[in-house]
Coordinates of C-alpha atoms and ligand atoms in Angstrom, one line a residue:
X1 CA 14.3 42.6 -71.0
X2 CA 11.7 45.1 -69.6
X3 CA 11.2 44.8 -66.0
X4 CA 7.9 43.0 -64.9
X5 CA 5.6 45.8 -62.6
X6 CA 4.2 44.5 -59.6
X7 CA 1.4 46.3 -57.6
X8 CA 2.1 47.5 -54.0
X9 CA -0.5 49.7 -51.8
X10 CA 2.6 51.3 -50.3
X11 CA 6.3 51.2 -51.1
X12 CA 8.6 52.7 -48.5
X13 CA 11.9 53.4 -49.7
X14 CA 14.8 52.9 -46.8
X15 CA 14.8 50.0 -44.2
X16 CA 16.5 51.8 -41.3
X17 CA 14.5 52.8 -38.1
X18 CA 12.1 55.5 -40.0
X19 CA 10.7 52.4 -42.6
X20 CA 10.7 50.1 -40.2
X21 CA 8.7 51.3 -37.8
X22 CA 6.4 52.6 -40.2
X23 CA 5.9 49.6 -41.6
X24 CA 5.3 48.3 -37.9
X25 CA 2.7 50.6 -37.1
X26 CA 1.0 49.6 -40.3
X27 CA 1.5 45.8 -39.8
X28 CA -2.3 45.3 -39.0
X29 CA -3.7 47.4 -42.2
X30 CA -4.0 44.2 -44.5
X31 CA -1.8 47.0 -47.0
X32 CA 0.0 45.2 -49.1
X33 CA 3.9 46.8 -48.5
X34 CA 7.2 46.8 -50.0
X35 CA 10.1 47.8 -48.5
X36 CA 13.5 48.9 -50.5
X37 CA 16.5 48.8 -48.9
X38 CA 19.7 49.3 -50.4
X39 CA 21.6 47.7 -48.0
X40 CA 21.6 43.8 -47.2
X41 CA 21.4 43.5 -43.5
X42 CA 19.0 45.6 -41.0
X43 CA 20.4 48.3 -39.2
X44 CA 24.1 48.2 -40.3
X45 CA 26.1 50.0 -40.5
X46 CA 25.6 51.6 -37.3
X47 CA 25.2 55.8 -37.4
X48 CA 24.2 56.6 -34.3
X49 CA 25.5 56.8 -30.7
X50 CA 22.4 55.9 -29.4
X51 CA 21.6 58.4 -27.1
X52 CA 17.7 58.9 -26.5
X53 CA 15.5 60.4 -23.6
X54 CA 13.1 58.6 -22.0
X55 CA 10.5 59.5 -24.7
X56 CA 11.3 56.6 -26.1
X57 CA 9.7 53.7 -23.2
X58 CA 6.6 56.2 -24.0
X59 CA 6.5 55.9 -27.8
X60 CA 7.2 51.8 -28.5
X61 CA 6.9 49.2 -25.7
X62 CA 10.9 49.1 -25.2
X63 CA 12.0 45.8 -24.5
X64 CA 14.7 46.1 -21.7
X65 CA 17.8 44.3 -23.5
X66 CA 17.5 47.1 -25.6
X67 CA 18.8 49.5 -22.7
X68 CA 22.8 49.0 -22.3
X69 CA 22.8 51.9 -19.7
X70 CA 21.8 55.2 -18.1
X71 CA 22.9 58.6 -17.9
X72 CA 22.6 60.6 -15.0
X73 CA 25.0 64.1 -15.6
X74 CA 25.0 66.0 -18.9
X75 CA 28.3 67.5 -18.6
X76 CA 28.9 70.8 -21.3
X77 CA 32.1 72.0 -21.5
X78 CA 33.0 75.1 -23.5
X79 CA 36.1 75.9 -25.6
X80 CA 37.9 76.5 -23.0
X81 CA 38.0 74.0 -20.5
X82 CA 35.1 75.2 -18.0
X83 CA 32.1 73.2 -17.8
X84 CA 28.4 72.7 -16.2
X85 CA 26.9 69.8 -15.0
X86 CA 23.5 69.1 -15.5
X87 CA 20.7 66.9 -14.0
X88 CA 17.4 66.1 -14.0
X89 CA 14.6 63.3 -14.7
X90 CA 15.7 62.6 -17.4
X91 CA 18.2 60.4 -17.1
X92 CA 18.4 59.4 -20.8
X93 CA 19.1 56.2 -22.4
X94 CA 21.8 54.6 -24.0
X95 CA 20.6 52.2 -26.7
X96 CA 21.4 48.8 -29.1
X97 CA 20.0 51.0 -32.2
X98 CA 21.1 48.1 -34.3
X99 CA 18.8 46.2 -31.8
X100 CA 16.1 48.6 -32.0
X101 CA 16.2 48.6 -36.3
X102 CA 16.0 44.7 -35.6
X103 CA 13.3 44.6 -33.2
X104 CA 10.8 46.5 -35.7
X105 CA 12.2 44.3 -38.7
X106 CA 11.2 40.9 -36.5
X107 CA 7.5 42.2 -35.6
X108 CA 6.4 42.8 -39.0
X109 CA 8.9 39.9 -41.4
X110 CA 6.1 37.3 -40.7
X111 CA 3.1 39.3 -42.1
X112 CA 2.9 37.6 -45.5
X113 CA 1.5 41.4 -46.9
X114 CA 5.0 42.9 -46.1
X115 CA 7.9 42.3 -48.4
X116 CA 11.1 43.5 -47.8
X117 CA 14.0 43.7 -50.9
X118 CA 17.3 44.1 -49.5
X119 CA 20.4 44.7 -51.6
X120 CA 17.9 46.6 -54.0
X121 CA 18.5 50.0 -54.9
X122 CA 15.5 53.3 -55.2
X123 CA 16.2 55.0 -58.3
X124 CA 13.7 57.2 -59.9
X125 CA 10.2 57.5 -59.7
X126 CA 7.5 59.2 -61.4
X127 CA 3.6 59.9 -62.2
X128 CA 1.5 57.7 -63.9
X129 CA -2.7 57.1 -64.4
X130 CA -3.6 53.5 -63.5
X131 CA -8.2 53.4 -64.3
X132 CA -8.2 57.4 -64.0
X133 CA -6.3 57.7 -60.6
X134 CA -2.9 59.1 -60.6
X135 CA -0.3 56.7 -59.0
X136 CA 3.1 56.6 -58.9
X137 CA 5.9 53.9 -60.8
X138 CA 8.8 53.2 -58.9
X139 CA 12.0 51.6 -60.5
X140 CA 14.9 50.4 -58.1
X141 CA 18.1 48.4 -59.5
X142 CA 15.8 45.7 -59.8
X143 CA 12.7 46.1 -60.8
X144 CA 9.5 48.5 -61.1
X145 CA 6.5 48.6 -59.2
X146 CA 3.1 50.6 -59.2
X147 CA 1.8 51.7 -55.6
X148 CA -0.8 54.5 -54.5
X149 CA 1.9 55.9 -51.8
X150 CA 5.4 56.2 -51.9
X151 CA 7.2 56.6 -48.5
X152 CA 10.7 58.7 -48.3
X153 CA 12.5 57.0 -45.7
X154 CA 15.5 57.3 -47.4
X155 CA 17.8 59.4 -44.7
X156 CA 20.0 62.4 -44.8
X157 CA 20.8 61.8 -49.0
X158 CA 17.2 60.9 -49.7
X159 CA 17.0 60.6 -53.6
X160 CA 12.8 60.7 -53.0
X161 CA 13.4 64.5 -51.3
X162 CA 16.0 65.3 -54.0
X163 CA 13.5 64.1 -56.9
X164 CA 11.0 66.5 -55.4
X165 CA 13.1 69.8 -55.4
X166 CA 14.4 69.2 -51.4
X167 CA 17.7 68.7 -50.7
X168 CA 19.2 68.6 -47.0
X169 CA 22.5 70.4 -45.6
X170 CA 23.9 67.6 -44.0
X171 CA 26.5 67.5 -41.8
X172 CA 29.6 65.1 -41.6
X173 CA 30.0 62.5 -38.4
X174 CA 32.4 60.7 -37.1
X175 CA 32.5 58.3 -34.2
X176 CA 34.2 55.8 -32.7
X177 CA 33.6 53.3 -29.8
X178 CA 36.3 52.8 -27.7
X179 CA 37.4 50.7 -24.2
X180 CA 38.3 54.1 -21.7
X181 CA 38.0 55.0 -17.8
X182 CA 35.6 57.7 -18.4
X183 CA 32.3 58.3 -16.2
X184 CA 29.5 55.7 -17.0
X185 CA 26.9 57.8 -15.5
X186 CA 27.6 61.2 -17.4
X187 CA 27.1 62.1 -21.5
X188 CA 29.9 64.6 -22.1
X189 CA 29.7 67.6 -24.8
X190 CA 32.4 69.5 -26.1
X191 CA 32.2 72.7 -28.2
X192 CA 34.5 74.9 -30.3
X193 CA 34.4 76.8 -32.6
X194 CA 35.8 74.2 -35.3
X195 CA 33.1 72.3 -34.9
X196 CA 30.3 75.2 -34.2
X197 CA 27.6 73.4 -35.8
X198 CA 27.5 70.6 -33.2
X199 CA 30.1 69.2 -30.6
X200 CA 32.2 66.8 -29.9
X201 CA 30.5 64.0 -27.8
X202 CA 31.4 61.1 -25.2
X203 CA 28.7 58.4 -24.8
X204 CA 28.5 56.1 -22.4
X205 CA 27.9 52.9 -23.8
X206 CA 28.7 50.7 -20.3
X207 CA 31.1 48.0 -19.8
X208 CA 33.7 50.6 -19.9
X209 CA 32.6 51.0 -23.6
X210 CA 32.6 54.9 -24.8
X211 CA 30.8 56.2 -28.2
X212 CA 33.1 59.2 -28.8
X213 CA 32.2 61.4 -31.9
X214 CA 31.9 64.7 -33.7
X215 CA 30.3 66.1 -36.2
X216 CA 31.4 69.4 -38.4
X217 CA 30.0 70.5 -41.9
X218 CA 34.4 71.3 -42.8
X219 CA 37.6 69.3 -41.7
X220 CA 35.6 66.4 -39.9
X221 CA 38.3 64.1 -39.9
X222 CA 41.0 66.8 -38.9
X223 CA 38.7 68.2 -36.3
X224 CA 38.6 64.6 -34.6
X225 CA 42.1 63.9 -34.5
X226 CA 42.5 66.9 -32.4
X227 CA 39.4 66.4 -30.3
X228 CA 40.7 62.9 -29.7
X229 CA 44.3 64.8 -28.4
X230 CA 42.2 67.1 -26.6
X231 CA 40.0 64.3 -24.6
X232 CA 43.3 62.0 -24.7
X233 CA 41.9 59.1 -26.5
X234 CA 44.3 57.3 -28.5
X235 CA 42.2 55.5 -31.9
X236 CA 44.4 53.1 -31.8
X237 CA 42.4 51.5 -29.2
X238 CA 39.0 51.9 -30.9
X239 CA 36.6 48.5 -31.3
X240 CA 35.3 50.1 -34.1
X241 CA 34.6 53.4 -36.0
X242 CA 31.2 54.7 -37.8
X243 CA 30.6 57.4 -40.1
X244 CA 27.1 59.3 -41.1
X245 CA 25.6 62.3 -42.1
X246 CA 23.4 64.3 -39.7
X247 CA 20.5 66.5 -41.3
X248 CA 21.1 70.4 -40.0
X249 CA 18.6 72.8 -40.7
X250 CA 14.5 72.6 -40.1
X251 CA 12.0 70.3 -41.1
X252 CA 11.0 69.9 -44.7
X253 CA 8.1 70.0 -46.9
X254 CA 6.4 66.8 -45.9
X255 CA 3.7 66.4 -48.2
X256 CA 3.7 65.8 -52.2
X257 CA 0.7 64.2 -54.2
X258 CA 0.6 60.5 -53.3
X259 CA 4.4 60.9 -51.4
X260 CA 5.6 61.8 -47.9
X261 CA 8.8 62.0 -46.0
X262 CA 9.9 60.6 -43.2
X263 CA 13.2 60.9 -40.7
X264 CA 16.0 62.1 -42.0
X265 CA 14.7 62.3 -45.5
X266 CA 12.5 64.8 -43.8
X267 CA 14.9 66.8 -41.6
X268 CA 13.0 65.8 -38.8
X269 CA 16.4 66.3 -36.5
X270 CA 17.0 68.7 -33.5
X271 CA 19.4 71.0 -34.6
X272 CA 21.4 71.2 -31.1
X273 CA 22.3 67.7 -30.9
X274 CA 21.8 65.8 -34.2
X275 CA 19.5 63.6 -32.4
X276 CA 16.3 62.3 -34.7
X277 CA 15.2 59.2 -33.6
X278 CA 12.7 60.4 -31.2
X279 CA 11.4 62.9 -33.6
X280 CA 11.2 60.6 -36.8
X281 CA 8.8 57.8 -34.0
X282 CA 6.7 60.7 -33.2
X283 CA 6.1 61.6 -36.7
X284 CA 5.8 58.3 -37.6
X285 CA 2.3 57.8 -35.7
X286 CA 0.9 60.6 -37.7
X287 CA 2.0 59.2 -40.5
X288 CA 0.4 55.4 -39.7
X289 CA -2.3 57.3 -39.0
X290 CA -2.9 59.5 -42.3
X291 CA -1.7 56.9 -44.6
X292 CA -4.8 54.7 -43.1
X293 CA -6.7 58.0 -43.9
X294 CA -5.8 58.1 -47.1
X295 CA -6.6 54.8 -47.9
X296 CA -9.8 55.0 -45.8
X297 CA -10.8 57.7 -48.5
X298 CA -9.3 56.3 -51.4
X299 CA -7.9 59.6 -51.5
X300 CA -3.9 60.4 -51.8
X301 CA -3.5 64.0 -52.5
X302 CA -0.6 66.2 -51.2
X303 CA -3.9 68.1 -49.4
X304 CA -5.3 65.1 -47.6
X305 CA -1.5 64.2 -46.8
X306 CA -1.1 67.9 -45.8
X307 CA -4.3 67.5 -43.3
X308 CA -3.1 64.3 -41.7
X309 CA 0.3 64.3 -41.7
X310 CA 2.2 67.7 -42.4
X311 CA 0.0 70.4 -40.2
X312 CA 0.2 67.4 -37.3
X313 CA 3.9 67.0 -37.5
X314 CA 4.4 71.1 -37.9
X315 CA 2.0 71.9 -35.1
X316 CA 4.2 69.4 -32.6
X317 CA 7.4 68.7 -33.9
X318 CA 8.3 72.0 -36.4
X319 CA 8.0 74.6 -33.6
X320 CA 10.2 72.6 -31.4
X321 CA 12.7 72.1 -34.2
X322 CA 12.8 75.6 -34.9
X323 CA 13.4 76.1 -31.2
X324 CA 16.2 73.6 -31.2
X325 CA 17.5 75.5 -34.8
X326 CA 17.4 78.9 -33.0
X327 CA 19.6 77.9 -30.0
X328 CA 22.0 76.2 -32.7
X329 CA 22.1 79.4 -34.5
X330 CA 22.9 81.0 -31.4
X331 CA 25.5 78.6 -30.1
X332 CA 27.5 78.8 -33.4
X333 CA 28.2 82.6 -32.3
X334 CA 29.2 81.9 -28.7
X335 CA 32.8 83.1 -28.2
X336 CA 34.9 81.6 -25.0
X337 CA 33.5 84.5 -23.1
X338 CA 30.1 83.9 -24.1
X339 CA 30.2 80.2 -22.6
X340 CA 32.2 81.2 -19.2
X341 CA 29.1 84.0 -19.1
X342 CA 26.4 81.5 -19.4
X343 CA 27.7 79.0 -17.4
X344 CA 28.3 80.9 -14.7
X345 CA 24.6 82.3 -14.9
X346 CA 23.4 78.8 -14.6
X347 CA 25.3 77.9 -11.7
X348 CA 24.6 80.9 -10.0
X349 CA 20.6 81.6 -10.7
X350 CA 17.9 79.3 -10.3
X351 CA 18.4 78.2 -13.9
X352 CA 19.9 74.8 -13.0
X353 CA 16.8 74.7 -10.9
X354 CA 14.6 75.1 -13.7
X355 CA 16.3 72.9 -16.0
X356 CA 16.4 69.8 -13.5
X357 CA 12.5 70.4 -13.6
X358 CA 11.5 71.4 -17.0
X359 CA 14.6 70.0 -19.1
X360 CA 13.6 68.3 -22.0
X361 CA 15.9 66.9 -24.8
X362 CA 13.5 66.9 -27.2
X363 CA 10.7 69.6 -26.8
X364 CA 12.5 72.3 -25.0
X365 CA 9.8 74.7 -25.6
X366 CA 8.7 75.4 -22.1
X367 CA 11.7 75.4 -21.1
X368 CA 13.1 78.4 -22.9
X369 CA 9.7 80.4 -22.0
X370 CA 10.6 79.7 -18.1
X371 CA 14.0 80.6 -18.5
X372 CA 14.0 83.4 -20.6
X373 CA 11.6 85.1 -17.6
X374 CA 15.4 85.7 -15.9
X375 CA 16.7 88.7 -15.9
X376 CA 20.3 87.8 -15.8
X377 CA 19.6 85.6 -19.0
X378 CA 17.7 88.0 -20.2
X379 CA 20.1 90.8 -20.4
X380 CA 23.0 88.3 -21.8
X381 CA 20.7 87.3 -24.2
X382 CA 19.6 90.9 -25.2
X383 CA 23.8 92.5 -25.1
X384 CA 24.5 89.2 -27.2
X385 CA 21.8 89.8 -29.6
X386 CA 23.2 93.5 -30.2
X387 CA 26.4 92.4 -30.8
X388 CA 25.0 89.7 -33.4
X389 CA 22.1 91.6 -35.3
X390 CA 22.4 88.9 -38.0
X391 CA 21.8 85.9 -35.2
X392 CA 18.6 87.9 -34.5
X393 CA 17.6 88.4 -37.6
X394 CA 17.8 84.7 -38.6
X395 CA 16.0 84.0 -35.2
X396 CA 12.9 86.1 -37.0
X397 CA 13.1 85.2 -39.7
X398 CA 13.0 80.9 -38.5
X399 CA 10.0 81.9 -36.0
Ligands
FAD1 C1 27.3 59.4 -36.0 C2 25.4 59.9 -36.1 C3 25.3 59.4 -34.4 C4 24.2 59.5 -33.9 N1 23.6 60.0 -32.5 C5 22.4 60.0 -32.7 C6 21.7 60.2 -31.3 O1 22.9 59.2 -30.4 N2 20.3 60.1 -31.0 C7 19.5 60.0 -32.0 O2 18.5 60.2 -31.7 N3 19.9 59.9 -32.7 C8 21.3 60.0 -33.7 N4 21.8 60.1 -35.1 C9 20.6 60.1 -35.9 C10 19.9 58.9 -35.7 O3 20.7 57.9 -36.6 C11 19.2 59.2 -37.9 O4 18.0 60.0 -37.0 C12 18.2 58.0 -37.9 O5 19.1 57.2 -37.8 C13 17.4 58.3 -38.7 O6 16.6 57.4 -39.4 P1 16.1 57.2 -40.9 O7 15.1 56.0 -41.0 O8 15.3 58.2 -41.4 O9 17.0 57.3 -42.0 P2 18.7 56.2 -42.1 O10 18.7 56.0 -40.4 O11 19.7 57.1 -42.3 O12 18.1 55.1 -43.1 C14 18.1 55.4 -44.4 C15 18.1 54.2 -45.2 O13 17.7 53.8 -46.4 C16 18.3 53.9 -47.0 N5 18.4 53.9 -48.4 C17 19.0 55.3 -48.7 N6 18.8 55.7 -50.2 C18 18.2 54.2 -50.4 C19 17.9 53.9 -51.7 N7 17.9 54.9 -53.0 N8 17.6 52.9 -52.2 C20 17.2 52.0 -51.4 N9 17.7 52.4 -49.9 C21 18.2 53.6 -49.8 C22 19.8 53.4 -46.6 O14 20.6 52.4 -47.1 C23 19.4 53.4 -44.6 O15 19.1 51.7 -44.2 C24 22.7 60.0 -35.2 C25 23.5 60.0 -36.6 C26 24.4 60.1 -37.1 C27 25.2 59.7 -38.4

């Protein structure tokens, strides 16, 4: 039996944080919006450590009950066990991620112009002509629909992006929630060559519950066991376990005819920490503005989307994501000695002070330029690049 075709102004694939927040931003526009989500519930399965900078409360109206804890220190531990403890004005939030996704959903669900189809999978799209205008015909597991704009908010394995020829490199991640006796004031990052693309983390959720995880391109399960052994955590005491993928690299192309990508599907993720939420919430504001503009001018071309979405995103987020990726490329090559040396420089120079003043988990550009002016740091970097010319070439390529 052929599927009935319904018309929508906008079709969002993925009802997680990017899709729900964008829908939230567009909820007063009178646009007819459909969200296709393959899972049956909003916010599940949980795939997040939920650590976010204070920018969250500047970007959204954040209810207090979603803040589970705040951390005062970031402890960075090198492969040999030596560490530095950094603090600043940041005091990042540890949030209830499921609650955050549900908050955006609850704000739009009463709107009769907005339709959610849960338990339904996006399968494909193709361009068609409708009244001499290019639009998109979308096919899901349950229906076909026509739309002026298709938004790929479908995460790291985005089928929308893949159909457009874009493939994310993703790091598998594992996390458990466990009752433990660590310090509730600090988030800890463990570096090791075996999980060099990211780190092992301990994030204090509050009430003596800790989110402990790791992401690495290879042997993630084995590395996770090694990590738990190193920090003396017994997996048997876990409350529950999560898994997921973290896009790794630079931001993708965002604009296509009648289509735009947002969130993990667009690679809007920091390569230093794997955090994507602040970036995608920032990008969603540009996306919403662009979408309003497209409908106002009845123009849905790549050129239009590029001008109002991709360009502003590139100039704010894209540049910062490049810096995150360059830092990550350096860290991947760090030896034990490099960690020792850099910790020593940070501890004994004014850098620790610079970090506490200019430290920014999301937008590190200002801090990096300040640190580069430090002669000891500069000399360390110079020697490091002499030893690792490929990293230098990679950095030049990224810029
Ligand atoms: C273990 C882990 C820890 C993390 N910790 C942090 C952190 O502490 N701080 C931070 O900022 N970020 C963190 N992140 C990253 C953050 O979770 C992501 O950046 C964020 O969830 C991306 O949101 P999104 O909506 O773009 O994609 P996702 O949350 O991946 O959502 C994509 C949605 O699309 C749906 N979907 C996919 N394909 C289809 C299809 N074909 N049809 C229909 N629906 C589909 C999925 O079901 C899903 O609901 C972490 C990630 C992981 C894996």
